[in-house]
mmCIF file of C-alpha atoms and ligand atoms in Angstrom:
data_model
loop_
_atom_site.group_PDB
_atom_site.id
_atom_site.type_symbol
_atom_site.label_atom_id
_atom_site.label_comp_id
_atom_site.label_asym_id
_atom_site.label_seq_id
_atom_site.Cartn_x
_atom_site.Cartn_y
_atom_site.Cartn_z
ATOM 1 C CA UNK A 186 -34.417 -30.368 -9.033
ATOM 2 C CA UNK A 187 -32.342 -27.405 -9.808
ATOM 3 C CA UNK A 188 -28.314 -27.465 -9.128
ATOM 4 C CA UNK A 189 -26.773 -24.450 -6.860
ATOM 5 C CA UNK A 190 -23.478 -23.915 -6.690
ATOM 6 C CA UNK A 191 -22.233 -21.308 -4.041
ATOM 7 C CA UNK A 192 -18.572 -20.642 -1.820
ATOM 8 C CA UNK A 193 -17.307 -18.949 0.699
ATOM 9 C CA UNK A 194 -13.420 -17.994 1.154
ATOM 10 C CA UNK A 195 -11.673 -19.759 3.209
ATOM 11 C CA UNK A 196 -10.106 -16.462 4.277
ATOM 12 C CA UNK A 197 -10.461 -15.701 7.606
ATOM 13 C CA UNK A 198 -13.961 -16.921 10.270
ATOM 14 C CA UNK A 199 -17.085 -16.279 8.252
ATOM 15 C CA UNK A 200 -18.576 -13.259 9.480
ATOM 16 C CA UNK A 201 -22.067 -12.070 10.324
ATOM 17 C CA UNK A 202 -22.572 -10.703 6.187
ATOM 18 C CA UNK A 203 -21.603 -14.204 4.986
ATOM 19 C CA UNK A 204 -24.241 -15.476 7.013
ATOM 20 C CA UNK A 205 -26.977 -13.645 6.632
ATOM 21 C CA UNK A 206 -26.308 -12.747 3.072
ATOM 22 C CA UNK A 207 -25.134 -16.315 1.843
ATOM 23 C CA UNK A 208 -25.169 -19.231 4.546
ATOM 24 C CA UNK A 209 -28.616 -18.772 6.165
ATOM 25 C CA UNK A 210 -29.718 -19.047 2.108
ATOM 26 C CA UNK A 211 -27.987 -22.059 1.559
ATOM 27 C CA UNK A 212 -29.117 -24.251 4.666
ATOM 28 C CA UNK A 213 -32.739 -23.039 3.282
ATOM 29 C CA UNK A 214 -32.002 -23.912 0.246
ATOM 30 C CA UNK A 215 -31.178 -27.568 1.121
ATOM 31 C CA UNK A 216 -34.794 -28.135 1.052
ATOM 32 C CA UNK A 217 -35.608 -27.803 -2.392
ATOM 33 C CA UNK A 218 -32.388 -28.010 -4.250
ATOM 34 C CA UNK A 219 -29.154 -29.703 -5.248
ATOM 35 C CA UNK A 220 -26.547 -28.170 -3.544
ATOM 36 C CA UNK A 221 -22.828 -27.667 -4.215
ATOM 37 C CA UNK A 222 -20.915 -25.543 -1.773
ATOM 38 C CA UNK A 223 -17.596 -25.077 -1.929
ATOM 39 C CA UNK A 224 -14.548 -23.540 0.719
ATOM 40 C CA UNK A 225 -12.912 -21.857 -2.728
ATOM 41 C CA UNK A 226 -9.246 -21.896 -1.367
ATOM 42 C CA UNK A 227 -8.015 -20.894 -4.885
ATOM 43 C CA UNK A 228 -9.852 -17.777 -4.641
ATOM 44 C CA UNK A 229 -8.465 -17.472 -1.152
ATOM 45 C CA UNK A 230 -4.482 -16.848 -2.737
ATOM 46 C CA UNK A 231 -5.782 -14.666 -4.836
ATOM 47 C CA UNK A 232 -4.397 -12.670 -1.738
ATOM 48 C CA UNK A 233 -1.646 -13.363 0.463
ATOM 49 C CA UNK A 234 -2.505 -16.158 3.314
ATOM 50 C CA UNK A 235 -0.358 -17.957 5.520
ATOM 51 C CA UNK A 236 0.212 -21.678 4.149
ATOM 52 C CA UNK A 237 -1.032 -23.289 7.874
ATOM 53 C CA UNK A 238 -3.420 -20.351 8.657
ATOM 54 C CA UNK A 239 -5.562 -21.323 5.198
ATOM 55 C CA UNK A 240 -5.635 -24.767 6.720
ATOM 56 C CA UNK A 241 -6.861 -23.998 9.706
ATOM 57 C CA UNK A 242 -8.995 -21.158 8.141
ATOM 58 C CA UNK A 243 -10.366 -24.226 5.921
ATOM 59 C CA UNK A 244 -10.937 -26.161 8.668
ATOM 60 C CA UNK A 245 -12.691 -23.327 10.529
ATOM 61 C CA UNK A 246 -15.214 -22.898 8.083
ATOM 62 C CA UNK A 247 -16.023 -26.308 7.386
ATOM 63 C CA UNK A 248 -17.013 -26.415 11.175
ATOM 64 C CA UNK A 249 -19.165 -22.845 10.676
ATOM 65 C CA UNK A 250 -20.716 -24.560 7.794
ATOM 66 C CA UNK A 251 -21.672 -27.653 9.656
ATOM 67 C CA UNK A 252 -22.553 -25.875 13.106
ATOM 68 C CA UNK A 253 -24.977 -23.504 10.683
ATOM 69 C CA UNK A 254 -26.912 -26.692 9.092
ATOM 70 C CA UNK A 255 -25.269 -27.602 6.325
ATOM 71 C CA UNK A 256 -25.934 -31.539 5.848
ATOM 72 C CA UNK A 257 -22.661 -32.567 3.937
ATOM 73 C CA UNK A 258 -24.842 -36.338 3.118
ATOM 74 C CA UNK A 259 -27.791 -35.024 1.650
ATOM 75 C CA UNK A 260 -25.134 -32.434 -0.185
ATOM 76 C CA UNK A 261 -21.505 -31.661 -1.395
ATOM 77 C CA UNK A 262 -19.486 -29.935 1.064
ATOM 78 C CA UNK A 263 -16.090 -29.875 -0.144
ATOM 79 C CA UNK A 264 -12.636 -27.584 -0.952
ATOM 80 C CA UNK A 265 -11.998 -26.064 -4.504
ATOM 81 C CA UNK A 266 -8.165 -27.237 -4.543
ATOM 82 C CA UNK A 267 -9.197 -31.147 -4.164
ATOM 83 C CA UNK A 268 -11.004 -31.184 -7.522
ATOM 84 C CA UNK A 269 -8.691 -30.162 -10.436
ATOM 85 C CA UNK A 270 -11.515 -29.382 -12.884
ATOM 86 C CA UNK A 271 -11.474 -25.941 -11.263
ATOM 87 C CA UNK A 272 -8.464 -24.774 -12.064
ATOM 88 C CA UNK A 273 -8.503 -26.591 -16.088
ATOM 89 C CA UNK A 274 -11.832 -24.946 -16.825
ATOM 90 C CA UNK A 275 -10.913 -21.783 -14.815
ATOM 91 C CA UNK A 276 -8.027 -21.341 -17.777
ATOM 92 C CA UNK A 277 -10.089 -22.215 -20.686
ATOM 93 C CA UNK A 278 -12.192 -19.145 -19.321
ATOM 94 C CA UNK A 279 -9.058 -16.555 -19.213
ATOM 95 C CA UNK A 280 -9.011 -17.467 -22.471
ATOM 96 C CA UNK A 281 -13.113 -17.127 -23.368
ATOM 97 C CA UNK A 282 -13.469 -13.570 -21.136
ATOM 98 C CA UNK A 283 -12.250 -10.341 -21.878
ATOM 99 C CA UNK A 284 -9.835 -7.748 -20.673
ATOM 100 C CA UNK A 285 -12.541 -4.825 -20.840
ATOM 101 C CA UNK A 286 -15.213 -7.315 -19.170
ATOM 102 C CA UNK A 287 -12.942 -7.064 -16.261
ATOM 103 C CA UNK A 288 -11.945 -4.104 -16.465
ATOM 104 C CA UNK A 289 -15.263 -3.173 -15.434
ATOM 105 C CA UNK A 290 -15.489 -5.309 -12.526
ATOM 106 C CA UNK A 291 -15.945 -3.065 -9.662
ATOM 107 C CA UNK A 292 -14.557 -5.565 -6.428
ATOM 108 C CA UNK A 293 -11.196 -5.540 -7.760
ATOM 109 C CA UNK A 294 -11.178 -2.147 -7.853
ATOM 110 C CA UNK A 295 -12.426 -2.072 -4.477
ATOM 111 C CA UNK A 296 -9.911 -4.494 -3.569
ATOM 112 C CA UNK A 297 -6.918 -3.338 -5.406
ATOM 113 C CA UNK A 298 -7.770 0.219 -4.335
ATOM 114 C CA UNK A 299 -4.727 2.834 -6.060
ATOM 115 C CA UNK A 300 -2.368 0.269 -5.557
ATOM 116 C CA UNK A 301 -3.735 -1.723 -8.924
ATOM 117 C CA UNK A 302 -0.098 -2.578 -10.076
ATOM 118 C CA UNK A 303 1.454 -4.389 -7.177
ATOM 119 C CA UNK A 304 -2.103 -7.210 -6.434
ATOM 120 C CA UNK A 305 -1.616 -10.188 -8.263
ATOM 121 C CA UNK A 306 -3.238 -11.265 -11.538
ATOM 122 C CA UNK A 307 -5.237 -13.967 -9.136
ATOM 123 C CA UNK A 308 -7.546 -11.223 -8.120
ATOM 124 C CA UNK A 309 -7.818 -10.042 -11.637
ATOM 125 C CA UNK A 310 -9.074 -12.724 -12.866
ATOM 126 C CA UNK A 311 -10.749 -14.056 -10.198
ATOM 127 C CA UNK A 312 -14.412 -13.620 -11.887
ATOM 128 C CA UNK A 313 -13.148 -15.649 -14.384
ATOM 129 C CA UNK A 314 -12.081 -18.917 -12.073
ATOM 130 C CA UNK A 315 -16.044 -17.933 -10.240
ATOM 131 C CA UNK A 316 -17.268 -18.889 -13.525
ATOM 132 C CA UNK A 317 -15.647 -21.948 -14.436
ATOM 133 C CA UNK A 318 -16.314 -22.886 -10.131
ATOM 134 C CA UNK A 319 -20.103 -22.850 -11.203
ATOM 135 C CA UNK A 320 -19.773 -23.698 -14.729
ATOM 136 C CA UNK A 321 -17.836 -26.871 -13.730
ATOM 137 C CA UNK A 322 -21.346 -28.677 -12.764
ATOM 138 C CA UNK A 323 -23.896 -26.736 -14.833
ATOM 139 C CA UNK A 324 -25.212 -25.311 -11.809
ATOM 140 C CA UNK A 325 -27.708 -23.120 -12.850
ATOM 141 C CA UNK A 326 -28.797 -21.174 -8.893
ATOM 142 C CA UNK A 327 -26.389 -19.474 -7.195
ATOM 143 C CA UNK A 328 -27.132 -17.675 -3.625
ATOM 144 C CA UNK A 329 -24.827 -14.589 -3.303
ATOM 145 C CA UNK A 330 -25.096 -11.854 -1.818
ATOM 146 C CA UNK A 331 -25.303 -8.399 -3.404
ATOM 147 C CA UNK A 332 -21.483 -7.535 -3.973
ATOM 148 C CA UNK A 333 -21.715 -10.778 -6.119
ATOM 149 C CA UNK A 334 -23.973 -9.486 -8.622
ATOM 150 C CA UNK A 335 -21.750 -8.001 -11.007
ATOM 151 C CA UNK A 336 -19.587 -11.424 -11.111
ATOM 152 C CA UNK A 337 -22.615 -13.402 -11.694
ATOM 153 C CA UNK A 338 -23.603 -11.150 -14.878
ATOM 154 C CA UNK A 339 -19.588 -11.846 -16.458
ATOM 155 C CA UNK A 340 -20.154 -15.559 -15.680
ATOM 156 C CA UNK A 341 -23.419 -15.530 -17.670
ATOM 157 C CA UNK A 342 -21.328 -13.303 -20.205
ATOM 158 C CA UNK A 343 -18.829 -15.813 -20.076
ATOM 159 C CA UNK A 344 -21.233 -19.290 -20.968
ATOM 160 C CA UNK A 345 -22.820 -17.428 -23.725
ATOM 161 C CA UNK A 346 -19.357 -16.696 -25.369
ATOM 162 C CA UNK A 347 -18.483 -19.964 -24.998
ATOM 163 C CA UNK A 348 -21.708 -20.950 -26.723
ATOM 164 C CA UNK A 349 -21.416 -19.244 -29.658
ATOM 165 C CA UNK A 350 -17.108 -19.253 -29.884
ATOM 166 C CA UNK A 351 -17.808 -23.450 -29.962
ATOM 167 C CA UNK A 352 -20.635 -23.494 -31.883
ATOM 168 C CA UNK A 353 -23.039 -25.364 -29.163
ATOM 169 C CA UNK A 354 -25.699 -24.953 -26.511
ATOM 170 C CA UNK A 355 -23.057 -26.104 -23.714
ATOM 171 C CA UNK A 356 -23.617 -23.594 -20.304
ATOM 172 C CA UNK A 357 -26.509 -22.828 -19.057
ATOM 173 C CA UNK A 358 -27.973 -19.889 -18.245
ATOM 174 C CA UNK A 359 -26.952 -18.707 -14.247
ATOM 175 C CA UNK A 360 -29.748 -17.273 -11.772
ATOM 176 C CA UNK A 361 -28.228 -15.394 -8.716
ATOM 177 C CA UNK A 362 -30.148 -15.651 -5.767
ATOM 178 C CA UNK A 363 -29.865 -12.555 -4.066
ATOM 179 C CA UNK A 364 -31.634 -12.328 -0.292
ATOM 180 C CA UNK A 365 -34.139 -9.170 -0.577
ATOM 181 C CA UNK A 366 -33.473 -8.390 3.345
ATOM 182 C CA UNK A 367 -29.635 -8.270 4.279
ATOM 183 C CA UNK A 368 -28.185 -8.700 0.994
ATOM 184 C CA UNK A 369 -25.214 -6.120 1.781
ATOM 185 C CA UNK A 370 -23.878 -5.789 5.855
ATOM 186 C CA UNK A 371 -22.325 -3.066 6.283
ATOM 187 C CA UNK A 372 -19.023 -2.655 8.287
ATOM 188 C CA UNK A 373 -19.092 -1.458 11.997
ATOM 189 C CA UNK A 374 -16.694 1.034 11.961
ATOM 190 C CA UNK A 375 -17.859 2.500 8.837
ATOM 191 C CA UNK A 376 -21.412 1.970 7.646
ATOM 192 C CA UNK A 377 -19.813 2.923 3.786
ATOM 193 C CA UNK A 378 -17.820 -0.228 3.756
ATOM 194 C CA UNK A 379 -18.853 -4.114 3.562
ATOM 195 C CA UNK A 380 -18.162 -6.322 6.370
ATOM 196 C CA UNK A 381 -15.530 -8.369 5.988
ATOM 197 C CA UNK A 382 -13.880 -11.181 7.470
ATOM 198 C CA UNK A 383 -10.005 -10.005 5.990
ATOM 199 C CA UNK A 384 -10.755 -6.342 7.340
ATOM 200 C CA UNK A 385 -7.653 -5.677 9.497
ATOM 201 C CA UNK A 386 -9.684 -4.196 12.559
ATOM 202 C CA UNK A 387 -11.697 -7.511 14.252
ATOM 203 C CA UNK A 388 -14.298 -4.767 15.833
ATOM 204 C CA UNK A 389 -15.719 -3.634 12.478
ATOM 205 C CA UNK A 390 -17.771 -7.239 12.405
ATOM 206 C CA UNK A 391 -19.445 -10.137 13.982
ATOM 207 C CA UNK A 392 -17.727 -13.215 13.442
ATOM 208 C CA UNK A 393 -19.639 -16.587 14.053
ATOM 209 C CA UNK A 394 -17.404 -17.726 16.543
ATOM 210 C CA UNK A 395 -18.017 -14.562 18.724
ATOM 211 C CA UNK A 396 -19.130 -15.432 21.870
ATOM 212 C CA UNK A 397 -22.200 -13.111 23.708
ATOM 213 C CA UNK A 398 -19.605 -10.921 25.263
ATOM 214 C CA UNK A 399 -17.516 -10.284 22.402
ATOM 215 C CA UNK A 400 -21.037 -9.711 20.213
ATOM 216 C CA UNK A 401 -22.235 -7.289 23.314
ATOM 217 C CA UNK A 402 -18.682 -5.350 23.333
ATOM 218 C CA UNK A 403 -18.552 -4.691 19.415
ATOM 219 C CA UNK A 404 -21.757 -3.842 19.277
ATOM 220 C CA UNK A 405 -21.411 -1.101 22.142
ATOM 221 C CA UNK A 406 -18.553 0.354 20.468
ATOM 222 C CA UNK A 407 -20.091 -0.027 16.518
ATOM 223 C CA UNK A 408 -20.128 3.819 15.127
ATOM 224 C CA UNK A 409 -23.103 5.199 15.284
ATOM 225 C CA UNK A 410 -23.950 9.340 15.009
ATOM 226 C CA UNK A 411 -25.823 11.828 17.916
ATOM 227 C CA UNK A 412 -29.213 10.954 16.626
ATOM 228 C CA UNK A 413 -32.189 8.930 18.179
ATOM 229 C CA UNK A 414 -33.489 6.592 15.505
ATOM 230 C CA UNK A 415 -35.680 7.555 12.932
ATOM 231 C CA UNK A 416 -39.537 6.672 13.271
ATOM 232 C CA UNK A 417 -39.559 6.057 9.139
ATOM 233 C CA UNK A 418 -37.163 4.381 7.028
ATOM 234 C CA UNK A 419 -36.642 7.951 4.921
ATOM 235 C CA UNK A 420 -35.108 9.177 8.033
ATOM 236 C CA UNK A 421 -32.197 6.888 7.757
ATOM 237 C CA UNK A 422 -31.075 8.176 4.340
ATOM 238 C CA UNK A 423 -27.136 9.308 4.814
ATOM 239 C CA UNK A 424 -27.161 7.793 8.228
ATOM 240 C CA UNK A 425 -25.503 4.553 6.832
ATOM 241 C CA UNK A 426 -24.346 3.500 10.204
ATOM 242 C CA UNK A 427 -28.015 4.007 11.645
ATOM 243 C CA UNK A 428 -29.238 2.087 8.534
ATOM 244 C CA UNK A 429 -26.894 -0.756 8.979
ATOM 245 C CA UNK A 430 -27.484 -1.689 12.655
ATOM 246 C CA UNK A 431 -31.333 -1.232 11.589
ATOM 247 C CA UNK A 432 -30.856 -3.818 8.235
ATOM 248 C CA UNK A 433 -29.142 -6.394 11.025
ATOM 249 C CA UNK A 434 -31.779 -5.986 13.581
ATOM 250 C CA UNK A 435 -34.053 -6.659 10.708
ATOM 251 C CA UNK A 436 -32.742 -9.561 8.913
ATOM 252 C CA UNK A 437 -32.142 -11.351 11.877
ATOM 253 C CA UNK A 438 -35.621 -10.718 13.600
ATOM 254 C CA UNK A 439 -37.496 -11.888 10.358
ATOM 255 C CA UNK A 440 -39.080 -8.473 9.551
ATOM 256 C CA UNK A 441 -38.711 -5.168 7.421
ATOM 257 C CA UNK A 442 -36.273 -2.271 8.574
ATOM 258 C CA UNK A 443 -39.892 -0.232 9.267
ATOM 259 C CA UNK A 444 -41.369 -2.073 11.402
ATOM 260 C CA UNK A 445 -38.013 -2.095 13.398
ATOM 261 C CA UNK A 446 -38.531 1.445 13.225
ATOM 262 C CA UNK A 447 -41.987 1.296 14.534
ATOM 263 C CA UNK A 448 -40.802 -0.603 17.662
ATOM 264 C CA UNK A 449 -37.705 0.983 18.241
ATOM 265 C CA UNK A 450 -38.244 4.465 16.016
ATOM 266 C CA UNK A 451 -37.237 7.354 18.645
ATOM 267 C CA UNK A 452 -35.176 5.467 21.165
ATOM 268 C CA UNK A 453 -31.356 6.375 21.421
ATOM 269 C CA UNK A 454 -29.025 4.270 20.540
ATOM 270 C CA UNK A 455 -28.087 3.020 23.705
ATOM 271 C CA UNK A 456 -31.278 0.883 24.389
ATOM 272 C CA UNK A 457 -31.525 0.230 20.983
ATOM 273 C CA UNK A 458 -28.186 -1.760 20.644
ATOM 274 C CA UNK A 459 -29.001 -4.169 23.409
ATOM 275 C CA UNK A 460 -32.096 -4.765 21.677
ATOM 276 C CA UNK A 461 -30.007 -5.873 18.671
ATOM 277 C CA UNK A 462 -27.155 -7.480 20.899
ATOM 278 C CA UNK A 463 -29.937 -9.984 22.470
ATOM 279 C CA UNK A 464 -31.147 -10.782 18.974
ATOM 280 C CA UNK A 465 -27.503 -11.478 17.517
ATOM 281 C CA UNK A 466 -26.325 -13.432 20.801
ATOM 282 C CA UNK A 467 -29.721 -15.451 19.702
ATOM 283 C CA UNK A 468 -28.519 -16.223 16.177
ATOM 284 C CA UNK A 469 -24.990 -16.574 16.568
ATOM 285 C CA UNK A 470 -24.135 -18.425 20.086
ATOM 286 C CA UNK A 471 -25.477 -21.672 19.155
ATOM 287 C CA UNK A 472 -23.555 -21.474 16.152
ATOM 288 C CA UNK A 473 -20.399 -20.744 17.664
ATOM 289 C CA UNK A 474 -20.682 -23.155 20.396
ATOM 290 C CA UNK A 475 -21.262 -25.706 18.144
ATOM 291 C CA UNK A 476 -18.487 -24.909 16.065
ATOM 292 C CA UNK A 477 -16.199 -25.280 19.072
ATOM 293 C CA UNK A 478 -17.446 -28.709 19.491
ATOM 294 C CA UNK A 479 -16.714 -29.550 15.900
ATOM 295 C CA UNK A 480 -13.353 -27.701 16.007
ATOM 296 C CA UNK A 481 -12.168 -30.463 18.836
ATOM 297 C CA UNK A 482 -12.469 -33.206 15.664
ATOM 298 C CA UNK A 483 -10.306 -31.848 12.860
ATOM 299 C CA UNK A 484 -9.763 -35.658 11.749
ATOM 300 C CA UNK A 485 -13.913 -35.853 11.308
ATOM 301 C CA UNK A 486 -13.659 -32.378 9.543
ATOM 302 C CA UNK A 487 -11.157 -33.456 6.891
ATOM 303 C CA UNK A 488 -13.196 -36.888 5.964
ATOM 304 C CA UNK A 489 -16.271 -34.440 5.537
ATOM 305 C CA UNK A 490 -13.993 -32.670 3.024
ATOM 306 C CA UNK A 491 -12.474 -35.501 1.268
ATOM 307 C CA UNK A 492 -15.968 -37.436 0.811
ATOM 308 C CA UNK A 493 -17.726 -34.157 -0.658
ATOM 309 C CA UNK A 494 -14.448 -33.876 -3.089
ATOM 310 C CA UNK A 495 -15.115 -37.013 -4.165
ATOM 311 C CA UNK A 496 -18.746 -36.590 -5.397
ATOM 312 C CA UNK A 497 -17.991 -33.366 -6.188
ATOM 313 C CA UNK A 498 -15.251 -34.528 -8.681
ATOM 314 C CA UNK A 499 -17.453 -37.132 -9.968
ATOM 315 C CA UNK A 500 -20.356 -33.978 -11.551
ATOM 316 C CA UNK A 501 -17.319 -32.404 -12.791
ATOM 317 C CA UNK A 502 -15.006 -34.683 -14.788
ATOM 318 C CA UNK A 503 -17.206 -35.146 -17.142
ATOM 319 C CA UNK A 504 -18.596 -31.844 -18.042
ATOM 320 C CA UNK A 505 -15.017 -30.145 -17.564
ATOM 321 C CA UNK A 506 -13.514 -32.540 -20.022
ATOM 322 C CA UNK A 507 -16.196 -32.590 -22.573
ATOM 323 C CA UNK A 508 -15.432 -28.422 -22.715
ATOM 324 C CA UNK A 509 -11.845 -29.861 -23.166
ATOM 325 C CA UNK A 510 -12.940 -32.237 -26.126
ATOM 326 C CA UNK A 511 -14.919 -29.188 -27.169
ATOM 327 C CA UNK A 512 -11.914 -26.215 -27.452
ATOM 328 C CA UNK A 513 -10.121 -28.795 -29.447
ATOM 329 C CA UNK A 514 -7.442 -30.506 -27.158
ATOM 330 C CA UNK A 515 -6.691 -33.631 -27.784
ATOM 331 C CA UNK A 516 -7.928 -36.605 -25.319
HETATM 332 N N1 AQP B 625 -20.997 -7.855 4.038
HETATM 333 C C1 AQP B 625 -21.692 -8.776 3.391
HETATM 334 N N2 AQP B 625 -23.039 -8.700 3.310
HETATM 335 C C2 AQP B 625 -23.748 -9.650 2.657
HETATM 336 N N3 AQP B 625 -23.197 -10.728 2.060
HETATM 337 C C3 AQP B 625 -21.854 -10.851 2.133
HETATM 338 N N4 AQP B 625 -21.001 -11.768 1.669
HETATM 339 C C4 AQP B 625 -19.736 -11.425 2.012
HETATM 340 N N5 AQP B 625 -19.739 -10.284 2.703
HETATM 341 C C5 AQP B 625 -21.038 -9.894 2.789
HETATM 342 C C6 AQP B 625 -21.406 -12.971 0.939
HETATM 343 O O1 AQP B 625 -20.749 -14.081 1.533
HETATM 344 C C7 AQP B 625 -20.473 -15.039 0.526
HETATM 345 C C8 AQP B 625 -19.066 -15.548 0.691
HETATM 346 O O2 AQP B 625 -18.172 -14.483 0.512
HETATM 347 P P1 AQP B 625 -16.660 -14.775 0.172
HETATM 348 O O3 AQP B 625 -15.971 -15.264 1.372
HETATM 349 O O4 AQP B 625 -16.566 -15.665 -0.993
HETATM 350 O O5 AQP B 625 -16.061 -13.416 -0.330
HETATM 351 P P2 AQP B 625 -16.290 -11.955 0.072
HETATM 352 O O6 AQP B 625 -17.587 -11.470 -0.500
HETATM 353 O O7 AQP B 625 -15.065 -11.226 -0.365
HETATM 354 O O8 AQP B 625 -16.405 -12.017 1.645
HETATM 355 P P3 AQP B 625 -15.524 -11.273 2.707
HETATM 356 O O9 AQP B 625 -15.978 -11.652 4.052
HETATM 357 O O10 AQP B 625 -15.474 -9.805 2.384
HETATM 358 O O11 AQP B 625 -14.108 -11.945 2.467
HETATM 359 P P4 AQP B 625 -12.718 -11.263 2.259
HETATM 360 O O12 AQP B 625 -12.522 -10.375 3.429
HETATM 361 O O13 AQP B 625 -11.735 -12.384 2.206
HETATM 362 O O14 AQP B 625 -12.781 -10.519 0.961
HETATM 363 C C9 AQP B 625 -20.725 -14.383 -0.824
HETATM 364 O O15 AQP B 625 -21.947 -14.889 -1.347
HETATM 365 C C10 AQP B 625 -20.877 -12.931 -0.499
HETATM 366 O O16 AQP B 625 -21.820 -12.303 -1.333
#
């Protein structure tokens, strides 16, 4: 059975891109697989977050991940912080990768935007740390979505470096998992920019703990332009916010953005978004009801936590400190 690692930033409530382009994967790929997943709160500092707000934040995810399907028995469920082989073999890679290799990378330019000088060297090398959190267990599946891609590529950069700097077959090859349907969500203020749970304004997304009014509101007010929708998915070409609400309807109904088109091609997009508000209210209610429920139990979250760390640190210790043994420090 193949090994996926995959995590999710404890930075904020998981919104609707992190589910449909990464958690909806991962309680799929429960099925078939060994699963790792990981609330990567040493990715989280890579910006600034309030000390108690991570914690909660943590806490807050674990119950999005639970209320979603994730079984933490059958699987790991745990946070990065709790198991130090992160961090160790997250250095030994700063020291494997290369400045132009992340130079190239093009979310921290996103991220940093012109202000490059004044984020910290976290975010930098943040790809790096992504490597050694997948690296750590020899995972060799990872679900992302899209935006991911480019990390993914440097990690695979980074084992075969390793490789052939130590003189051994040691990291596997990485396989991203990218969903074909709803890989990227766009934002809903501006169908140019990704959703994202850290964006400052809370109406540009979905957040799984949205309740059917809050979905209905935000999608009333997402942009959209004076056009009725396209009958064919050519139509939608530089209408990104057009093509955005289409790719959610889509994802989240099971089928292809054209044969939204052929039930909804036409229509203005007044009828169109409570179409796609009774769909999301659907997929995301139950999940943020549930979370509620698990949010009343922090005490039950935390033992989840501490018993995936556990396991978690037990695939680890061994691999990390044989890539110790291997760059030559002395056990
Ligand atoms: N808009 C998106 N569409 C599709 N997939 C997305 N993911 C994130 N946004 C979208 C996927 O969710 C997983 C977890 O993401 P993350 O929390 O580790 O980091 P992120 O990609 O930086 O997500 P956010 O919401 O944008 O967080 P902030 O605001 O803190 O930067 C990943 O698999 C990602 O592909």
């Amino acid at each position: 059975m193949q090994r996926i690692f995959s995590g999710i930033q404890p930075t904020g409530i998981p919104q609707l891109g992190n589910y449909l382009g990464a958690i909806r994967n991962w309680v799929a790929l429960q099925a078939d697989h060994e699963c790792i997943f990981c609330l990567v709160d040493l990715h989280a500092i890579t910006v600034w977050q309030d000390p108690e707000a991570l914690r909660q934040q943590t806490l807050a995810q674990t119950a999005v991940l639970l209320a979603a399907g994730i079984d933490p028995k059958a699987h790991i469920l745990f946070n990065q912080s709790a198991v130090t082989a992160h961090a160790r073999l997250g250095w030994i890679f700063n020291c494997v990768s290369r400045l132009g290799w992340l130079n190239r990378m093009t979310q921290f330019k996103d991220k940093a935007g012109k202000d490059r000088e004044n984020h910290s060297a976290g975010l930098y090398v943040y790809p790096n740390l992504m490597a050694a959190d997948i690296l750590a267990y020899k995972a060799t599946r990872v679900p992302v979505g899209d935006d991911q891609r480019q990390h993914l590529e440097l990690a695979n950069d980074i084992a075969q470096k390793f490789n052939h700097d130590y003189g051994v077959e040691f990291f596997p090859a990485i396989e991203a998992l990218i969903p074909p349907a709803a890989a990227r969500i766009m934002s809903l203020r501006d169908g140019t920019k990704k959703m994202s749970k850290s964006d400052p304004s809370a109406q540009s997304r979905i957040e799984m703990t949205d309740d059917a009014d809050t979905i209905a509101l935000k999608i009333r007010r997402a942009k959209t332009d004076p056009e009725p929708l396209p009958t064919e998915t050519a139509g939608l070409q530089d209408r990104p916010e057009a093509r955005n609400l289409v790719d959610i309807y889509a994802a989240l109904a099971g089928i292809t953005a054209a044969e939204v088109l052929a039930r909804h091609g036409g229509e203005g997009f007044g009828p169109f978004k409570t179409a796609l508000t009774e769909v999301l209210v659907q997929a995301v209610v139950p999940i943020a009801e549930e979370t509620r429920r698990l949010l009343d139990a922090p005490d039950h979250l935390r033992a989840v936590l501490r018993d995936g760390a556990g396991r978690a640190a037990e695939i680890a210790e061994p691999i990390v400190s044989e890539a110790e043994r291997l760059v030559g420090f002395l056990k």
